[in-house]
PDB file of C-alpha atoms in Angstrom:
ATOM      1  CA  UNK A  66      36.739   1.284 118.843  1.00 53.00           C
ATOM      2  CA  UNK A  67      38.288   4.777 119.163  1.00 57.00           C
ATOM      3  CA  UNK A  68      35.677   7.641 119.322  1.00 58.00           C
ATOM      4  CA  UNK A  69      35.441   9.669 116.235  1.00 62.00           C
ATOM      5  CA  UNK A  70      37.096  13.092 116.526  1.00 61.00           C
ATOM      6  CA  UNK A  71      35.440  16.235 115.157  1.00 62.00           C
ATOM      7  CA  UNK A  72      37.542  17.269 112.196  1.00 64.00           C
ATOM      8  CA  UNK A  73      39.381  20.444 112.671  1.00 67.00           C
ATOM      9  CA  UNK A  74      37.258  23.288 111.108  1.00 72.00           C
ATOM     10  CA  UNK A  75      38.855  24.806 107.959  1.00 87.00           C
ATOM     11  CA  UNK A  76      40.426  28.094 108.588  1.00 93.00           C
ATOM     12  CA  UNK A  77      38.195  31.166 107.952  1.00 97.00           C
ATOM     13  CA  UNK A  78      39.212  33.369 105.037  1.00 97.00           C
ATOM     14  CA  UNK A  79      39.344  37.087 105.539  1.00 98.00           C
ATOM     15  CA  UNK A  80      39.702  39.539 102.651  1.00 98.00           C
ATOM     16  CA  UNK A  81      41.314  42.453 104.182  1.00 98.00           C
ATOM     17  CA  UNK A  82      40.882  45.800 102.132  1.00 98.00           C
ATOM     18  CA  UNK A  83      43.001  48.636 103.179  1.00 98.00           C
ATOM     19  CA  UNK A  84      44.935  51.030 101.005  1.00 97.00           C
ATOM     20  CA  UNK A  85      47.521  52.122 103.652  1.00 95.00           C
ATOM     21  CA  UNK A  86      50.219  49.456 103.520  1.00 95.00           C
ATOM     22  CA  UNK A  87      51.582  50.449 106.933  1.00 93.00           C
ATOM     23  CA  UNK A  88      48.172  49.596 108.467  1.00 94.00           C
ATOM     24  CA  UNK A  89      47.381  46.582 106.142  1.00 96.00           C
ATOM     25  CA  UNK A  90      50.552  44.616 106.929  1.00 95.00           C
ATOM     26  CA  UNK A  91      50.380  44.605 110.743  1.00 94.00           C
ATOM     27  CA  UNK A  92      46.661  44.072 110.713  1.00 96.00           C
ATOM     28  CA  UNK A  93      47.078  41.114 108.302  1.00 97.00           C
ATOM     29  CA  UNK A  94      49.954  39.821 110.461  1.00 95.00           C
ATOM     30  CA  UNK A  95      47.652  40.026 113.548  1.00 96.00           C
ATOM     31  CA  UNK A  96      44.722  38.201 111.840  1.00 97.00           C
ATOM     32  CA  UNK A  97      46.977  35.393 110.631  1.00 97.00           C
ATOM     33  CA  UNK A  98      48.291  35.047 114.260  1.00 96.00           C
ATOM     34  CA  UNK A  99      44.615  34.597 115.209  1.00 96.00           C
ATOM     35  CA  UNK A 100      44.267  31.644 112.793  1.00 96.00           C
ATOM     36  CA  UNK A 101      42.661  33.362 109.823  1.00 97.00           C
ATOM     37  CA  UNK A 102      43.787  33.085 106.131  1.00 96.00           C
ATOM     38  CA  UNK A 103      44.226  36.536 105.143  1.00 98.00           C
ATOM     39  CA  UNK A 104      44.002  37.826 101.620  1.00 98.00           C
ATOM     40  CA  UNK A 105      45.314  41.468 101.275  1.00 98.00           C
ATOM     41  CA  UNK A 106      43.794  43.809  98.861  1.00 98.00           C
ATOM     42  CA  UNK A 107      45.102  47.461  98.405  1.00 97.00           C
ATOM     43  CA  UNK A 108      41.740  48.890  97.272  1.00 97.00           C
ATOM     44  CA  UNK A 109      38.108  47.978  96.809  1.00 98.00           C
ATOM     45  CA  UNK A 110      38.677  47.422  93.075  1.00 97.00           C
ATOM     46  CA  UNK A 111      41.224  44.887  93.766  1.00 97.00           C
ATOM     47  CA  UNK A 112      39.067  43.121  96.415  1.00 98.00           C
ATOM     48  CA  UNK A 113      36.166  43.104  93.983  1.00 98.00           C
ATOM     49  CA  UNK A 114      38.304  41.505  91.326  1.00 96.00           C
ATOM     50  CA  UNK A 115      39.421  38.885  93.738  1.00 96.00           C
ATOM     51  CA  UNK A 116      35.838  38.043  94.678  1.00 96.00           C
ATOM     52  CA  UNK A 117      34.811  37.946  91.004  1.00 95.00           C
ATOM     53  CA  UNK A 118      37.641  35.469  90.242  1.00 93.00           C
ATOM     54  CA  UNK A 119      35.577  33.081  92.388  1.00 92.00           C
ATOM     55  CA  UNK A 120      38.038  32.779  95.220  1.00 90.00           C
ATOM     56  CA  UNK A 121      36.391  31.615  98.503  1.00 93.00           C
ATOM     57  CA  UNK A 122      35.994  34.343 101.154  1.00 97.00           C
ATOM     58  CA  UNK A 123      34.119  34.217 104.407  1.00 97.00           C
ATOM     59  CA  UNK A 124      34.580  37.776 105.613  1.00 98.00           C
ATOM     60  CA  UNK A 125      35.382  41.039 104.021  1.00 98.00           C
ATOM     61  CA  UNK A 126      37.102  43.533 106.368  1.00 98.00           C
ATOM     62  CA  UNK A 127      37.234  46.837 104.633  1.00 97.00           C
ATOM     63  CA  UNK A 128      38.315  50.388 105.285  1.00 96.00           C
ATOM     64  CA  UNK A 129      35.715  52.831 103.943  1.00 94.00           C
ATOM     65  CA  UNK A 130      37.635  55.784 102.602  1.00 93.00           C
ATOM     66  CA  UNK A 131      39.894  54.393  99.629  1.00 93.00           C
ATOM     67  CA  UNK A 132      40.977  55.689  96.288  1.00 92.00           C
ATOM     68  CA  UNK A 133      39.676  53.904  93.105  1.00 94.00           C
ATOM     69  CA  UNK A 134      36.443  53.587  91.374  1.00 96.00           C
ATOM     70  CA  UNK A 135      34.660  52.582  94.531  1.00 96.00           C
ATOM     71  CA  UNK A 136      35.215  53.016  98.238  1.00 95.00           C
ATOM     72  CA  UNK A 137      34.541  50.510 101.053  1.00 95.00           C
ATOM     73  CA  UNK A 138      30.860  51.243 101.491  1.00 93.00           C
ATOM     74  CA  UNK A 139      30.133  50.661  97.745  1.00 95.00           C
ATOM     75  CA  UNK A 140      32.267  47.395  97.830  1.00 96.00           C
ATOM     76  CA  UNK A 141      30.201  46.209 100.826  1.00 95.00           C
ATOM     77  CA  UNK A 142      26.981  47.013  99.030  1.00 95.00           C
ATOM     78  CA  UNK A 143      28.102  44.987  95.877  1.00 96.00           C
ATOM     79  CA  UNK A 144      29.306  42.055  98.138  1.00 96.00           C
ATOM     80  CA  UNK A 145      25.944  41.901  99.852  1.00 94.00           C
ATOM     81  CA  UNK A 146      24.158  42.013  96.523  1.00 95.00           C
ATOM     82  CA  UNK A 147      26.245  39.373  94.788  1.00 97.00           C
ATOM     83  CA  UNK A 148      27.687  37.311  97.590  1.00 96.00           C
ATOM     84  CA  UNK A 149      25.076  37.426 100.444  1.00 94.00           C
ATOM     85  CA  UNK A 150      26.835  34.678 102.353  1.00 95.00           C
ATOM     86  CA  UNK A 151      29.935  36.763 102.926  1.00 97.00           C
ATOM     87  CA  UNK A 152      30.099  38.691 106.226  1.00 96.00           C
ATOM     88  CA  UNK A 153      31.125  42.372 105.803  1.00 96.00           C
ATOM     89  CA  UNK A 154      32.734  44.374 108.459  1.00 96.00           C
ATOM     90  CA  UNK A 155      33.574  48.078 107.766  1.00 95.00           C
ATOM     91  CA  UNK A 156      36.038  50.282 109.562  1.00 95.00           C
ATOM     92  CA  UNK A 157      36.815  54.053 109.466  1.00 93.00           C
ATOM     93  CA  UNK A 158      38.745  56.483 111.485  1.00 89.00           C
ATOM     94  CA  UNK A 159      36.331  59.260 110.517  1.00 85.00           C
ATOM     95  CA  UNK A 160      34.266  61.023 113.129  1.00 78.00           C
ATOM     96  CA  UNK A 161      30.459  60.723 113.148  1.00 71.00           C
ATOM     97  CA  UNK A 162      28.054  57.951 113.006  1.00 68.00           C
ATOM     98  CA  UNK A 163      28.881  54.916 110.998  1.00 69.00           C
ATOM     99  CA  UNK A 164      27.954  55.439 107.364  1.00 65.00           C
ATOM    100  CA  UNK A 165      25.623  53.444 105.338  1.00 60.00           C
ATOM    101  CA  UNK A 166      22.219  51.847 106.233  1.00 62.00           C
ATOM    102  CA  UNK A 167      23.427  49.735 109.145  1.00 68.00           C
ATOM    103  CA  UNK A 168      23.339  46.602 106.893  1.00 74.00           C
ATOM    104  CA  UNK A 169      26.988  45.935 107.681  1.00 82.00           C
ATOM    105  CA  UNK A 170      28.987  45.472 110.953  1.00 93.00           C
ATOM    106  CA  UNK A 171      31.300  48.475 111.843  1.00 94.00           C
ATOM    107  CA  UNK A 172      34.292  49.002 114.078  1.00 94.00           C
ATOM    108  CA  UNK A 173      35.814  52.369 114.510  1.00 93.00           C
ATOM    109  CA  UNK A 174      39.562  53.060 114.047  1.00 91.00           C
ATOM    110  CA  UNK A 175      41.806  52.891 115.995  1.00 92.00           C
ATOM    111  CA  UNK A 176      40.609  49.427 117.065  1.00 92.00           C
ATOM    112  CA  UNK A 177      42.086  46.874 119.474  1.00 94.00           C
ATOM    113  CA  UNK A 178      43.238  43.685 117.868  1.00 93.00           C
ATOM    114  CA  UNK A 179      41.460  41.603 120.360  1.00 94.00           C
ATOM    115  CA  UNK A 180      38.286  43.272 119.630  1.00 95.00           C
ATOM    116  CA  UNK A 181      38.375  42.859 115.948  1.00 97.00           C
ATOM    117  CA  UNK A 182      39.297  39.046 116.358  1.00 97.00           C
ATOM    118  CA  UNK A 183      36.536  38.514 118.838  1.00 97.00           C
ATOM    119  CA  UNK A 184      34.005  40.314 116.495  1.00 96.00           C
ATOM    120  CA  UNK A 185      35.154  38.262 113.529  1.00 97.00           C
ATOM    121  CA  UNK A 186      34.998  34.968 115.476  1.00 96.00           C
ATOM    122  CA  UNK A 187      31.551  35.767 116.746  1.00 96.00           C
ATOM    123  CA  UNK A 188      30.262  36.655 113.290  1.00 96.00           C
ATOM    124  CA  UNK A 189      31.507  33.454 111.724  1.00 95.00           C
ATOM    125  CA  UNK A 190      30.179  31.425 114.594  1.00 92.00           C
ATOM    126  CA  UNK A 191      33.697  30.446 115.607  1.00 83.00           C
ATOM    127  CA  UNK A 192      33.687  31.425 119.246  1.00 73.00           C
TER     128      UNK A 192
ATOM    129  CA  UNK B  15      67.199  31.505 117.738  1.00 65.00           C
ATOM    130  CA  UNK B  16      67.500  32.288 114.043  1.00 77.00           C
ATOM    131  CA  UNK B  17      65.140  34.853 112.637  1.00 85.00           C
ATOM    132  CA  UNK B  18      62.608  33.667 110.034  1.00 90.00           C
ATOM    133  CA  UNK B  19      63.573  35.195 106.716  1.00 91.00           C
ATOM    134  CA  UNK B  20      61.058  37.582 105.397  1.00 93.00           C
ATOM    135  CA  UNK B  21      60.066  37.797 101.649  1.00 92.00           C
ATOM    136  CA  UNK B  22      58.412  40.998 100.210  1.00 95.00           C
ATOM    137  CA  UNK B  23      56.247  40.140  97.175  1.00 93.00           C
ATOM    138  CA  UNK B  24      55.655  43.125  94.782  1.00 94.00           C
ATOM    139  CA  UNK B  25      52.847  42.352  92.272  1.00 92.00           C
ATOM    140  CA  UNK B  26      49.862  44.134  91.116  1.00 93.00           C
ATOM    141  CA  UNK B  27      47.808  40.947  90.632  1.00 91.00           C
ATOM    142  CA  UNK B  28      46.219  39.999  93.932  1.00 93.00           C
ATOM    143  CA  UNK B  29      45.660  36.399  92.825  1.00 89.00           C
ATOM    144  CA  UNK B  30      49.569  35.905  92.143  1.00 86.00           C
ATOM    145  CA  UNK B  31      50.399  37.862  95.261  1.00 89.00           C
ATOM    146  CA  UNK B  32      48.213  35.776  97.484  1.00 91.00           C
ATOM    147  CA  UNK B  33      49.077  32.343  96.002  1.00 85.00           C
ATOM    148  CA  UNK B  34      52.763  33.043  96.084  1.00 85.00           C
ATOM    149  CA  UNK B  35      52.522  34.285  99.702  1.00 89.00           C
ATOM    150  CA  UNK B  36      50.665  31.274 100.941  1.00 88.00           C
ATOM    151  CA  UNK B  37      53.150  29.008  99.294  1.00 84.00           C
ATOM    152  CA  UNK B  38      56.098  30.744 100.780  1.00 86.00           C
ATOM    153  CA  UNK B  39      54.413  30.824 104.237  1.00 88.00           C
ATOM    154  CA  UNK B  40      53.877  27.087 103.953  1.00 84.00           C
ATOM    155  CA  UNK B  41      57.589  26.792 103.355  1.00 82.00           C
ATOM    156  CA  UNK B  42      58.401  28.610 106.538  1.00 87.00           C
ATOM    157  CA  UNK B  43      58.976  32.156 105.397  1.00 89.00           C
ATOM    158  CA  UNK B  44      57.596  35.327 106.726  1.00 93.00           C
ATOM    159  CA  UNK B  45      55.865  37.166 103.863  1.00 93.00           C
ATOM    160  CA  UNK B  46      54.800  40.795 103.472  1.00 96.00           C
ATOM    161  CA  UNK B  47      53.055  42.159 100.337  1.00 97.00           C
ATOM    162  CA  UNK B  48      53.113  45.269  98.337  1.00 97.00           C
ATOM    163  CA  UNK B  49      50.659  46.012  95.374  1.00 97.00           C
ATOM    164  CA  UNK B  50      53.111  48.377  93.860  1.00 97.00           C
ATOM    165  CA  UNK B  51      56.573  49.791  94.089  1.00 97.00           C
ATOM    166  CA  UNK B  52      55.600  52.719  96.195  1.00 96.00           C
ATOM    167  CA  UNK B  53      54.162  50.408  98.887  1.00 96.00           C
ATOM    168  CA  UNK B  54      57.439  48.386  98.531  1.00 96.00           C
ATOM    169  CA  UNK B  55      59.603  51.255  99.357  1.00 95.00           C
ATOM    170  CA  UNK B  56      57.470  52.120 102.284  1.00 94.00           C
ATOM    171  CA  UNK B  57      57.848  48.762 103.686  1.00 95.00           C
ATOM    172  CA  UNK B  58      61.479  48.718 103.059  1.00 94.00           C
ATOM    173  CA  UNK B  59      62.253  51.966 104.807  1.00 91.00           C
ATOM    174  CA  UNK B  60      62.303  50.196 108.125  1.00 70.00           C
ATOM    175  CA  UNK B  61      61.409  51.716 111.313  1.00 73.00           C
ATOM    176  CA  UNK B  62      60.921  50.110 114.656  1.00 69.00           C
ATOM    177  CA  UNK B  63      58.337  47.356 114.639  1.00 70.00           C
ATOM    178  CA  UNK B  64      58.414  46.599 110.891  1.00 75.00           C
ATOM    179  CA  UNK B  65      59.679  43.287 109.595  1.00 81.00           C
ATOM    180  CA  UNK B  66      63.170  42.974 108.442  1.00 91.00           C
ATOM    181  CA  UNK B  67      63.059  42.115 104.751  1.00 95.00           C
ATOM    182  CA  UNK B  68      65.527  39.745 103.416  1.00 94.00           C
ATOM    183  CA  UNK B  69      64.332  39.067  99.831  1.00 92.00           C
ATOM    184  CA  UNK B  70      62.212  41.373  97.385  1.00 94.00           C
ATOM    185  CA  UNK B  71      60.330  39.297  94.712  1.00 90.00           C
ATOM    186  CA  UNK B  72      59.069  41.863  92.309  1.00 92.00           C
ATOM    187  CA  UNK B  73      57.196  41.504  89.092  1.00 90.00           C
ATOM    188  CA  UNK B  74      58.939  43.576  86.296  1.00 85.00           C
ATOM    189  CA  UNK B  75      55.641  45.135  85.335  1.00 85.00           C
ATOM    190  CA  UNK B  76      54.822  46.308  88.901  1.00 87.00           C
ATOM    191  CA  UNK B  77      52.996  49.523  88.960  1.00 87.00           C
ATOM    192  CA  UNK B  78      53.890  52.636  91.030  1.00 90.00           C
ATOM    193  CA  UNK B  79      55.798  55.883  91.028  1.00 87.00           C
ATOM    194  CA  UNK B  80      58.905  54.012  89.806  1.00 89.00           C
ATOM    195  CA  UNK B  81      59.211  50.736  87.796  1.00 91.00           C
ATOM    196  CA  UNK B  82      60.521  47.507  89.187  1.00 91.00           C
ATOM    197  CA  UNK B  83      64.098  48.189  87.800  1.00 91.00           C
ATOM    198  CA  UNK B  84      64.395  51.473  89.603  1.00 93.00           C
ATOM    199  CA  UNK B  85      63.091  49.874  92.718  1.00 95.00           C
ATOM    200  CA  UNK B  86      65.850  47.235  92.307  1.00 93.00           C
ATOM    201  CA  UNK B  87      68.545  49.889  91.782  1.00 93.00           C
ATOM    202  CA  UNK B  88      67.291  51.658  94.805  1.00 95.00           C
ATOM    203  CA  UNK B  89      67.354  48.456  96.956  1.00 95.00           C
ATOM    204  CA  UNK B  90      70.935  47.671  95.879  1.00 92.00           C
ATOM    205  CA  UNK B  91      72.170  51.121  96.812  1.00 93.00           C
ATOM    206  CA  UNK B  92      70.381  51.508 100.068  1.00 93.00           C
ATOM    207  CA  UNK B  93      69.731  47.942 101.372  1.00 92.00           C
ATOM    208  CA  UNK B  94      72.769  46.001 100.697  1.00 90.00           C
ATOM    209  CA  UNK B  95      71.538  42.822 102.646  1.00 91.00           C
ATOM    210  CA  UNK B  96      68.183  42.650 100.748  1.00 94.00           C
ATOM    211  CA  UNK B  97      68.350  40.103  97.766  1.00 92.00           C
ATOM    212  CA  UNK B  98      66.305  41.096  94.674  1.00 92.00           C
ATOM    213  CA  UNK B  99      64.467  38.723  92.288  1.00 87.00           C
ATOM    214  CA  UNK B 100      62.758  40.215  89.414  1.00 86.00           C
ATOM    215  CA  UNK B 101      60.231  38.151  87.618  1.00 82.00           C
ATOM    216  CA  UNK B 102      58.480  38.751  84.330  1.00 75.00           C
ATOM    217  CA  UNK B 103      57.428  37.383  80.947  1.00 59.00           C
ATOM    218  CA  UNK B 104      59.529  39.681  78.678  1.00 45.00           C
ATOM    219  CA  UNK B 105      62.951  38.421  77.787  1.00 48.00           C
ATOM    220  CA  UNK B 106      64.493  41.647  77.287  1.00 41.00           C
ATOM    221  CA  UNK B 107      63.278  42.985  80.566  1.00 41.00           C
ATOM    222  CA  UNK B 108      64.474  39.764  82.378  1.00 44.00           C
ATOM    223  CA  UNK B 109      67.865  40.252  80.613  1.00 47.00           C
ATOM    224  CA  UNK B 110      68.040  43.880  81.854  1.00 42.00           C
ATOM    225  CA  UNK B 111      67.060  42.778  85.325  1.00 40.00           C
ATOM    226  CA  UNK B 112      69.938  40.386  85.314  1.00 47.00           C
ATOM    227  CA  UNK B 113      72.333  43.233  84.947  1.00 47.00           C
ATOM    228  CA  UNK B 114      70.855  45.045  87.952  1.00 40.00           C
ATOM    229  CA  UNK B 115      70.608  42.140  90.438  1.00 44.00           C
ATOM    230  CA  UNK B 116      72.792  39.261  91.802  1.00 46.00           C
ATOM    231  CA  UNK B 117      73.862  36.581  89.502  1.00 46.00           C
ATOM    232  CA  UNK B 118      70.973  34.791  87.893  1.00 44.00           C
ATOM    233  CA  UNK B 119      68.281  36.414  89.784  1.00 44.00           C
ATOM    234  CA  UNK B 120      65.528  36.501  87.082  1.00 54.00           C
ATOM    235  CA  UNK B 121      62.671  34.134  86.890  1.00 60.00           C
ATOM    236  CA  UNK B 122      59.942  33.780  84.310  1.00 61.00           C
ATOM    237  CA  UNK B 123      56.349  33.838  84.888  1.00 61.00           C
ATOM    238  CA  UNK B 124      54.135  31.758  85.562  1.00 61.00           C
ATOM    239  CA  UNK B 125      56.228  30.851  88.648  1.00 64.00           C
ATOM    240  CA  UNK B 126      57.438  27.312  89.176  1.00 69.00           C
ATOM    241  CA  UNK B 127      56.965  27.183  92.868  1.00 70.00           C
ATOM    242  CA  UNK B 128      59.654  24.800  93.695  1.00 73.00           C
ATOM    243  CA  UNK B 129      62.133  26.752  91.501  1.00 73.00           C
ATOM    244  CA  UNK B 130      61.296  29.947  93.264  1.00 73.00           C
ATOM    245  CA  UNK B 131      61.665  28.334  96.648  1.00 74.00           C
ATOM    246  CA  UNK B 132      65.114  26.990  95.677  1.00 78.00           C
ATOM    247  CA  UNK B 133      66.173  30.349  94.273  1.00 75.00           C
ATOM    248  CA  UNK B 134      65.196  32.264  97.514  1.00 78.00           C
ATOM    249  CA  UNK B 135      67.088  29.501  99.552  1.00 81.00           C
ATOM    250  CA  UNK B 136      70.323  29.796  97.342  1.00 81.00           C
ATOM    251  CA  UNK B 137      70.142  33.624  97.606  1.00 81.00           C
ATOM    252  CA  UNK B 138      70.001  33.737 101.296  1.00 83.00           C
ATOM    253  CA  UNK B 139      72.563  30.925 101.707  1.00 80.00           C
ATOM    254  CA  UNK B 140      74.930  32.778  99.437  1.00 81.00           C
ATOM    255  CA  UNK B 141      74.451  35.971 101.324  1.00 83.00           C
ATOM    256  CA  UNK B 142      74.950  34.296 104.818  1.00 80.00           C
ATOM    257  CA  UNK B 143      78.078  32.723 103.407  1.00 79.00           C
ATOM    258  CA  UNK B 144      79.421  36.045 102.045  1.00 80.00           C
ATOM    259  CA  UNK B 145      78.748  37.599 105.309  1.00 77.00           C
ATOM    260  CA  UNK B 146      80.384  34.901 107.289  1.00 73.00           C
ATOM    261  CA  UNK B 147      83.460  35.008 105.237  1.00 74.00           C
ATOM    262  CA  UNK B 148      83.547  38.742 105.565  1.00 69.00           C
ATOM    263  CA  UNK B 149      83.500  38.544 109.291  1.00 66.00           C
ATOM    264  CA  UNK B 150      86.401  36.002 109.530  1.00 59.00           C
TER     265      UNK B 150
END
């Protein structure tokens, strides 16, 4: 009898939140190239509406400074409150210490693609 | 090797944008997304390293500094190789869109995925044929 093979794991779903389209587009392309399913949101409000629609997401990767009724830090807080199983990674190009209460993972802009992918794989247990 | 055609989806609804994008990717297209017409213009104003866009699929109700009809007019004037498909629920808007774009480019929402795919294929084939005839 042929040995049973482990089924291929389902691709992880990353909700990418970035208001600057010229950053969002290449980052989304890079993440797709790394094997993720990427959902592109242009604001924290849009990302929140996507989550509230019940669509499955494994990781939220969000810029902090964004226009709209909430920024990335507020989105992260709400995600942790309502969807605790979702990993949140925040990013910012702003100088100074990472904002917030260290509840979320943080990577500073400009970041290297390989570092972002490695961090996500590790956080999702897919190394 | 032939370049993978690229479709730009312009739609304010993240659920529509994402499901359409995933479907078109499965069909072999490269897909980029804009949540409004301003982002679409930015992506179309190509500089080095950005994808060459072949088809723009825009919701007639897309938000932004200009509406989808103005975006379509601008594309036709400045990016002759780019095919424009406007989609919407309002009959009058769809009719108006038909005046602006190629023959029969309007679709109604909700999208029929197969219809959309056939439509994009036809548009690109017609463009390639026209360019081929023009070069002989």
